[in-house]
mmCIF file of C-alpha atoms and ligand atoms in Angstrom:
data_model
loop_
_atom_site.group_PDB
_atom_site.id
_atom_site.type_symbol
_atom_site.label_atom_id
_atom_site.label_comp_id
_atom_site.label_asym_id
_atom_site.label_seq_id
_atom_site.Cartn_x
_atom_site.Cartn_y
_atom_site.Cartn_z
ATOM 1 C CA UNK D 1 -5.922 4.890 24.563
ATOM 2 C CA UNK D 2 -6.577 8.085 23.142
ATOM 3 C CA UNK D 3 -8.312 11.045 24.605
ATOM 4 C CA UNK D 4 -9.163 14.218 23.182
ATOM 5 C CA UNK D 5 -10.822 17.182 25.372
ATOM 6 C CA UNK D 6 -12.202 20.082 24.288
ATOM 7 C CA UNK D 7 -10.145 20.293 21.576
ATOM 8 C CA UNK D 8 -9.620 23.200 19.298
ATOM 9 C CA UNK D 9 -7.888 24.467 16.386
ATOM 10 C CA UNK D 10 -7.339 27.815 14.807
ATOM 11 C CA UNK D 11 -4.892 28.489 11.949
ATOM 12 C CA UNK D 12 -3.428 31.476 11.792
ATOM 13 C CA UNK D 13 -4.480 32.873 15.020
ATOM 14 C CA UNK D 14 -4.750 36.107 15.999
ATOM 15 C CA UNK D 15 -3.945 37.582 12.248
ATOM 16 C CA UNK D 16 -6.317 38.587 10.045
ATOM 17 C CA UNK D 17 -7.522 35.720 8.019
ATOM 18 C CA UNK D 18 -7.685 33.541 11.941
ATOM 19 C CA UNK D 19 -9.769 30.656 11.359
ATOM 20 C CA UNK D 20 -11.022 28.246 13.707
ATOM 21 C CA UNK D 21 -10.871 24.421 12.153
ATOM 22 C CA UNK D 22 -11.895 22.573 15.096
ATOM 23 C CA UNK D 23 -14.060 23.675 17.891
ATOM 24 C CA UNK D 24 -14.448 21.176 21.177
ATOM 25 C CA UNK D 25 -13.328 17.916 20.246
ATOM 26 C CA UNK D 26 -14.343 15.481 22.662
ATOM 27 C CA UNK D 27 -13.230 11.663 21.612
ATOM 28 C CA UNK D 28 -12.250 8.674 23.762
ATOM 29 C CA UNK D 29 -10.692 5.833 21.294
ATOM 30 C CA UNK D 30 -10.056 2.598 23.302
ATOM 31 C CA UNK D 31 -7.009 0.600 22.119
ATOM 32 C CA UNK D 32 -7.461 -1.932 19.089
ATOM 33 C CA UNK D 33 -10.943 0.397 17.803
ATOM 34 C CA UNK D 34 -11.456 0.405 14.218
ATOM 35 C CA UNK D 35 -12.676 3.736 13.513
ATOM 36 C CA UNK D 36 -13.610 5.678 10.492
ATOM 37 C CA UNK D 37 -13.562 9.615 10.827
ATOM 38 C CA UNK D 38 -16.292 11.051 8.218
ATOM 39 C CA UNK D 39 -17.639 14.188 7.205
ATOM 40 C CA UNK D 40 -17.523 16.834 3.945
ATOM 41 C CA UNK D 41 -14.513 18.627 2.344
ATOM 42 C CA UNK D 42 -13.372 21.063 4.619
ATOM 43 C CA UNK D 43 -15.257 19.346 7.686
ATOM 44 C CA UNK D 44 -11.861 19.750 9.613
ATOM 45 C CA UNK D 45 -10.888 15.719 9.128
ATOM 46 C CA UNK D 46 -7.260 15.858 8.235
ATOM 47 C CA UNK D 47 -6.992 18.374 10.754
ATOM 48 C CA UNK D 48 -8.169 16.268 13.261
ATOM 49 C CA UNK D 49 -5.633 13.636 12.240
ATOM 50 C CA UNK D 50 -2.925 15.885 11.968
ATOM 51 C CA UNK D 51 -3.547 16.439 15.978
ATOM 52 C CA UNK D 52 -4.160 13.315 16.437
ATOM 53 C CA UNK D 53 -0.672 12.616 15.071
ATOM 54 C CA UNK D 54 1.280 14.474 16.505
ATOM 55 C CA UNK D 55 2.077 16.655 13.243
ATOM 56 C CA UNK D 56 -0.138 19.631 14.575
ATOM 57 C CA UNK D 57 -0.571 21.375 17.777
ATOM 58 C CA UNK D 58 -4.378 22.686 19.106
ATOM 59 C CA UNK D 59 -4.920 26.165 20.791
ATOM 60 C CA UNK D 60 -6.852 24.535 23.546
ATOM 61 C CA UNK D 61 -7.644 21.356 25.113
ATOM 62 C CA UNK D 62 -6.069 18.315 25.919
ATOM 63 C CA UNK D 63 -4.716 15.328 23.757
ATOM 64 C CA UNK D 64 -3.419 11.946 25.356
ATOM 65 C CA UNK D 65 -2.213 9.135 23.995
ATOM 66 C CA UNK D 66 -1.928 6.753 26.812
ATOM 67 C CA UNK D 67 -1.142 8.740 29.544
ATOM 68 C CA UNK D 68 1.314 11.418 27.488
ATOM 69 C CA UNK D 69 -0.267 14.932 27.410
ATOM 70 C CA UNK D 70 0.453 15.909 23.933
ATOM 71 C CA UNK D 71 1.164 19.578 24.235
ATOM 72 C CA UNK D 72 3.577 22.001 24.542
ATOM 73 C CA UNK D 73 5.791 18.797 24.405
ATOM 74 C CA UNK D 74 9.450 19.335 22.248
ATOM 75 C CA UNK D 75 10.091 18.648 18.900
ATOM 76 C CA UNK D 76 12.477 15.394 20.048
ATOM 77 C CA UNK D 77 9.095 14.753 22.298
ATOM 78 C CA UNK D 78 7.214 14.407 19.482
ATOM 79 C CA UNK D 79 9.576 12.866 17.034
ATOM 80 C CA UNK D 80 9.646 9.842 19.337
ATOM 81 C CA UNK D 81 5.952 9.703 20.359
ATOM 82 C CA UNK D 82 5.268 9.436 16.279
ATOM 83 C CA UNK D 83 8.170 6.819 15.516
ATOM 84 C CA UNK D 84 6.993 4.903 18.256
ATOM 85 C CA UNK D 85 3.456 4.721 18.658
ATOM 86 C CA UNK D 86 2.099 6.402 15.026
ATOM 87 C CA UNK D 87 2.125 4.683 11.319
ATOM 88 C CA UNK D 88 1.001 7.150 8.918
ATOM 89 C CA UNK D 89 -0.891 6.442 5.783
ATOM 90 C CA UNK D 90 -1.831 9.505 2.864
ATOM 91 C CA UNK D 91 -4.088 9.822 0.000
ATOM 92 C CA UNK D 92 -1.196 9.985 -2.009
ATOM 93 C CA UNK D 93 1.381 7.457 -0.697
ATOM 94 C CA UNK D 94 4.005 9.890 -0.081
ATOM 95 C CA UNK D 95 6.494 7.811 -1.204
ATOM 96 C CA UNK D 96 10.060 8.710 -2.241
ATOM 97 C CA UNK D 97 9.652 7.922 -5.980
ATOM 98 C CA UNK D 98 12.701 7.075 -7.420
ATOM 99 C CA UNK D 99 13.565 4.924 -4.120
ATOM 100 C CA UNK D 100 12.741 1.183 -3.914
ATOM 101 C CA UNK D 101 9.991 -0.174 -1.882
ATOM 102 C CA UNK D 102 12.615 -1.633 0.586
ATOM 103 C CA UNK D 103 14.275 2.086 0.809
ATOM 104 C CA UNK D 104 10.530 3.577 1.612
ATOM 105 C CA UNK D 105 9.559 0.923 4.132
ATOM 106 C CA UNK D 106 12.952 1.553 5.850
ATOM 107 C CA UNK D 107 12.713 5.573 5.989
ATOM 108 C CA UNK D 108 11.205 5.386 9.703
ATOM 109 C CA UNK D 109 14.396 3.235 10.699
ATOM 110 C CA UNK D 110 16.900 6.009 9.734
ATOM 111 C CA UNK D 111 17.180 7.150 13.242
ATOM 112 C CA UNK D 112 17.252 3.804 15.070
ATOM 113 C CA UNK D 113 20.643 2.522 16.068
ATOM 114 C CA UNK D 114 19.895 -1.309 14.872
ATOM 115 C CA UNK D 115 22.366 -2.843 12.402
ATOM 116 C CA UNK D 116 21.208 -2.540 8.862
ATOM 117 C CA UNK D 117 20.927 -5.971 8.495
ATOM 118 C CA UNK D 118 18.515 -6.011 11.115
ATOM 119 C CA UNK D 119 16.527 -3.130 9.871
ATOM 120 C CA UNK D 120 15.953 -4.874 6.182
ATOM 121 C CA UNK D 121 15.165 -7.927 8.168
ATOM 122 C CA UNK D 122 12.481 -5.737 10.016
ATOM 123 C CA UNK D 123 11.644 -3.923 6.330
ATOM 124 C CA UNK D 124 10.940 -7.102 4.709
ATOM 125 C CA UNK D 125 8.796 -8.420 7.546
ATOM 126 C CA UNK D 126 6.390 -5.672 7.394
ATOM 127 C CA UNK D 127 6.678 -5.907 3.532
ATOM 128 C CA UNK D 128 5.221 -9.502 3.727
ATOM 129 C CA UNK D 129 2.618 -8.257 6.050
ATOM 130 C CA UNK D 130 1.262 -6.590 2.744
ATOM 131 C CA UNK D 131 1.744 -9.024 0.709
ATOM 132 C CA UNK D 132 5.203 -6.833 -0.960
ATOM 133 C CA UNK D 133 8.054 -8.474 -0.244
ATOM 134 C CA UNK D 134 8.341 -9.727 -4.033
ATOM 135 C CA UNK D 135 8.662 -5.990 -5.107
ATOM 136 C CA UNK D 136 11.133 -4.953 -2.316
ATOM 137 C CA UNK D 137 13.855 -4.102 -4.944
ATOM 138 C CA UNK D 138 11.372 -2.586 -7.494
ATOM 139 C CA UNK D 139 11.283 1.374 -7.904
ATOM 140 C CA UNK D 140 8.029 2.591 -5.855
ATOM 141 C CA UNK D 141 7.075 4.826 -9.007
ATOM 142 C CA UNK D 142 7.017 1.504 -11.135
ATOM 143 C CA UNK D 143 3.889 0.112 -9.017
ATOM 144 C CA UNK D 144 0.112 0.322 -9.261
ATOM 145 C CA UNK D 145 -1.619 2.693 -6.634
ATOM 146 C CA UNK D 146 -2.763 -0.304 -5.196
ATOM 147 C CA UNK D 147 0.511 -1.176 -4.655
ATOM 148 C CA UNK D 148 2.269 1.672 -3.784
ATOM 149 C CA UNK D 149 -0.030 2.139 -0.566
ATOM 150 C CA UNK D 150 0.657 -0.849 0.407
ATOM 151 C CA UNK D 151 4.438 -0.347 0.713
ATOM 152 C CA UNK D 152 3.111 3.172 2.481
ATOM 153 C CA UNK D 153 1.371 1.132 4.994
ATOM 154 C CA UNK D 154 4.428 -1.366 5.478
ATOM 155 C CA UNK D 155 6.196 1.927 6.130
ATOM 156 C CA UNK D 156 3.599 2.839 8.880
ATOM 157 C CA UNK D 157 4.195 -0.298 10.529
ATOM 158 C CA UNK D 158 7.487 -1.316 10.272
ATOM 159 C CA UNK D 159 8.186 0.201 13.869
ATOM 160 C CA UNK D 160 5.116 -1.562 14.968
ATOM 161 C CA UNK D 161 3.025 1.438 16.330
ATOM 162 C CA UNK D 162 -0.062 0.769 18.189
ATOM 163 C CA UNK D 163 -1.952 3.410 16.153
ATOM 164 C CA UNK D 164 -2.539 3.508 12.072
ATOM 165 C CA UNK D 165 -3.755 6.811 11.117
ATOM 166 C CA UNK D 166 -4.888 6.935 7.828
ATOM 167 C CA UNK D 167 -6.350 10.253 5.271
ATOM 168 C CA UNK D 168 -8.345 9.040 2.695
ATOM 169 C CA UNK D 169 -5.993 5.833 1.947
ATOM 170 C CA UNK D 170 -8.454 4.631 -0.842
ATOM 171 C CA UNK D 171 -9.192 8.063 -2.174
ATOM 172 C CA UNK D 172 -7.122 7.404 -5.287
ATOM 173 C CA UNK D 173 -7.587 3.825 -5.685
ATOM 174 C CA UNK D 174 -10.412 2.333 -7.766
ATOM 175 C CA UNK D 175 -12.867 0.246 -5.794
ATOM 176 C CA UNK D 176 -11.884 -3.296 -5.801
ATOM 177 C CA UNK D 177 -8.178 -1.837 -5.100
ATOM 178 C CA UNK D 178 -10.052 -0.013 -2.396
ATOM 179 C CA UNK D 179 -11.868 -2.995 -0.586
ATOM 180 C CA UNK D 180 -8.786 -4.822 -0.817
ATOM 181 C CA UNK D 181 -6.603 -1.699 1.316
ATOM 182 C CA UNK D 182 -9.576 -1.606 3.371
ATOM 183 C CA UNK D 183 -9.058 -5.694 3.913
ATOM 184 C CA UNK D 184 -5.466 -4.642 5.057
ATOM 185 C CA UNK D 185 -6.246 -2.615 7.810
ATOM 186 C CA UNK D 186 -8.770 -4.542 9.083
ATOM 187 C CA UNK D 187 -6.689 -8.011 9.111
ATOM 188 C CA UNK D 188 -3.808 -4.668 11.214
ATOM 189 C CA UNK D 189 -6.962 -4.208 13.326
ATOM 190 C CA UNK D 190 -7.438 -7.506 13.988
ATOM 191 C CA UNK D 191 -3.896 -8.030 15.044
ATOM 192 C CA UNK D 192 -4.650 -5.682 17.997
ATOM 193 C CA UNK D 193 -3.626 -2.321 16.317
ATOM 194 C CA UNK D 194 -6.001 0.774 16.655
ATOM 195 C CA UNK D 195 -6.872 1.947 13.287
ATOM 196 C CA UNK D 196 -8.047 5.601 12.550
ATOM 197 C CA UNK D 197 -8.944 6.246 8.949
ATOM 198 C CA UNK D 198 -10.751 9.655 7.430
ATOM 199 C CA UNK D 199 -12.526 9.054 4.405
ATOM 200 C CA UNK D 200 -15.585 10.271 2.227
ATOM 201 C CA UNK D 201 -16.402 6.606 1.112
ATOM 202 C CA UNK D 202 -18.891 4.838 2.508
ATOM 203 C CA UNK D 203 -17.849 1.401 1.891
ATOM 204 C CA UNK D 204 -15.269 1.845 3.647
ATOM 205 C CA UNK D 205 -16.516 3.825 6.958
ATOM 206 C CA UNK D 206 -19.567 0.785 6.817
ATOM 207 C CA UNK D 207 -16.656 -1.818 7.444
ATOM 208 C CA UNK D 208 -15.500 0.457 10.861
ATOM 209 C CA UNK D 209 -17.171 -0.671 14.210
ATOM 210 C CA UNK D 210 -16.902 2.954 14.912
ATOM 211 C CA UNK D 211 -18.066 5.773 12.347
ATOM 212 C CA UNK D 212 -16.999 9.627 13.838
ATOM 213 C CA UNK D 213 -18.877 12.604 11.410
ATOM 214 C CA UNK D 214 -17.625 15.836 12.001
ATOM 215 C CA UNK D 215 -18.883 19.159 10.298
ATOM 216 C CA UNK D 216 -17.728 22.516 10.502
ATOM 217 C CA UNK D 217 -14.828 21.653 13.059
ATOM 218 C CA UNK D 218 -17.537 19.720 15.493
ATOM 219 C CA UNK D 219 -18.476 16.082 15.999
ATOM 220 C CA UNK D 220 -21.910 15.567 15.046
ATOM 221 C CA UNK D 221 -22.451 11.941 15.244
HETATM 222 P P1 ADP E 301 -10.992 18.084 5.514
HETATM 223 O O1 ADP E 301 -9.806 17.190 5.670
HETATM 224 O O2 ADP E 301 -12.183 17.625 6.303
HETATM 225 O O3 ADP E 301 -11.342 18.311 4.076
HETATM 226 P P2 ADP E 301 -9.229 20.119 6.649
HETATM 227 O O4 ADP E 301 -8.986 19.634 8.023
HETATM 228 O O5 ADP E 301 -8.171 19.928 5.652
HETATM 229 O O6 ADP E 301 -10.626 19.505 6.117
HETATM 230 O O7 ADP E 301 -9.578 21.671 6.697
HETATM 231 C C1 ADP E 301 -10.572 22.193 7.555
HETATM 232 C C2 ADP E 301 -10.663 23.689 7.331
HETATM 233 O O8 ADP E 301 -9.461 24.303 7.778
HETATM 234 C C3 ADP E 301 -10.846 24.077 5.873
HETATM 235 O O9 ADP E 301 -11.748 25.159 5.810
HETATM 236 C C4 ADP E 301 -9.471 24.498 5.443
HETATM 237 O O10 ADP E 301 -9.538 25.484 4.441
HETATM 238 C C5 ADP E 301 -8.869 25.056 6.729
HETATM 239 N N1 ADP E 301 -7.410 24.855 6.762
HETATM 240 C C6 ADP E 301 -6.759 23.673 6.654
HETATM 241 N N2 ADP E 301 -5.429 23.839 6.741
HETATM 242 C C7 ADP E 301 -5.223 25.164 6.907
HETATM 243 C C8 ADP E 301 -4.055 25.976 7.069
HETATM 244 N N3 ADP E 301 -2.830 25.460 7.090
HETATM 245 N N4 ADP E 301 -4.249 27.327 7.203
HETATM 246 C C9 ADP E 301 -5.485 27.861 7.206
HETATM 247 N N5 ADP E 301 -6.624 27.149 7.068
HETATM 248 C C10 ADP E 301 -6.506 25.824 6.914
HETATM 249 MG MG1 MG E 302 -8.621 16.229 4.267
#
């Protein structure tokens, strides 16, 4: 479960240019919710998944995941809570270009102690999961969009977290490449995983059980 209370955010506090991104944040997201986060440019949506992954701390509040009070907590703290509970997914793939897909799935495996023959094994799984294995061995900046976030989101599960967070995964896809990302992460839902995703389409938030809006750093809806 996650739990956010009274969350804020301000960058650059106490300076000059201070600004306050996220005021109050309350959200309760049960375990295996399908939830799309909405709202304009600016609204404060990536910020709120930055928190929400562990990539960004809050001035005040509280954030659990599961019982873990996400603050203050060290950098190794963190590390682990994201390797083993958080898959990421960006607008733009983030993949290491001139690596193969297998290389990119198997990035969040560097630290783990398995044998490497065990980690492809593990690699290739979640490649299949996305219908990639075939292109394991192909250069990631050789695919289609389409194709290249779906080796990003074999790379957010490969350590099978229990939460996908996703910023506008779709956002530079065309639509039918879009509804058929969107298909992926519902069949991850469906397999129990809770599945956050920010995005400014429609289509997609409709297919969520669970639409958040925010504007101007607050939930409105
Ligand atoms: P969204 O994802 O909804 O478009 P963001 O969460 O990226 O919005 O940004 C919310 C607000 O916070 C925006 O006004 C943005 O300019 C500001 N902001 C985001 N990141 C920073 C930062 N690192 N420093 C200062 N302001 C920031
Ligand atoms: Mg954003």
């Amino acid at each position: 479960m996650i739990r956010l209370s009274n969350v804020s955010k301000i960058y650059n506090k106490e300076k000059s240019n201070a600004f306050q991104a996220l005021t109050n944040i309350n959200i309760e997201i049960q375990d295996g919710e399908l939830v799309a986060i909405i709202g304009t440019s600016g609204a404060g949506k990536s910020t709120l998944l930055h928190i929400l992954a562990c990539i960004d701390s809050y001035e005040s509040g509280e954030y659990y995941i599961d019982d873990t009070l996400i603050k203050n907590c060290s950098e190794k703290k963190l590390a682990q809570i994201r390797n083993k509970k958080i898959g990421m997914v960006m607008q733009d793939f983030a993949l290491v270009d001139d690596f193969s897909a297998l290389q990119n799935v198997m990035l969040p495996l560097d630290f783990s102690k398995s044998k490497v023959s065990e980690k492809k094994e593990k690699c290739l799984k979640a490649l299949q999961a996305v219908g990639m294995e075939k292109f394991a061995h192909h250069q990631s900046n050789k695919l289609s969009g389409g194709q290249k976030q779906r080796v990003a989101i074999a790379r957010a599960i490969v350590n099978e977290p229990s939460i996908i967070l996703a910023d506008e995964p779709t956002g530079a896809l065309d639509s039918k490449t879009s509804s058929e990302i969107m298909e992926l992460f519902k069949s991850l839902n469906d397999a129990g995983r809770t599945v956050i995703i920010v995005t400014h389409d429609m289509k997609i938030a409709q297919q969520c059980k669970r639409v958040i809006r925010i504007e101007d750093g607050k939930i409105v809806d």
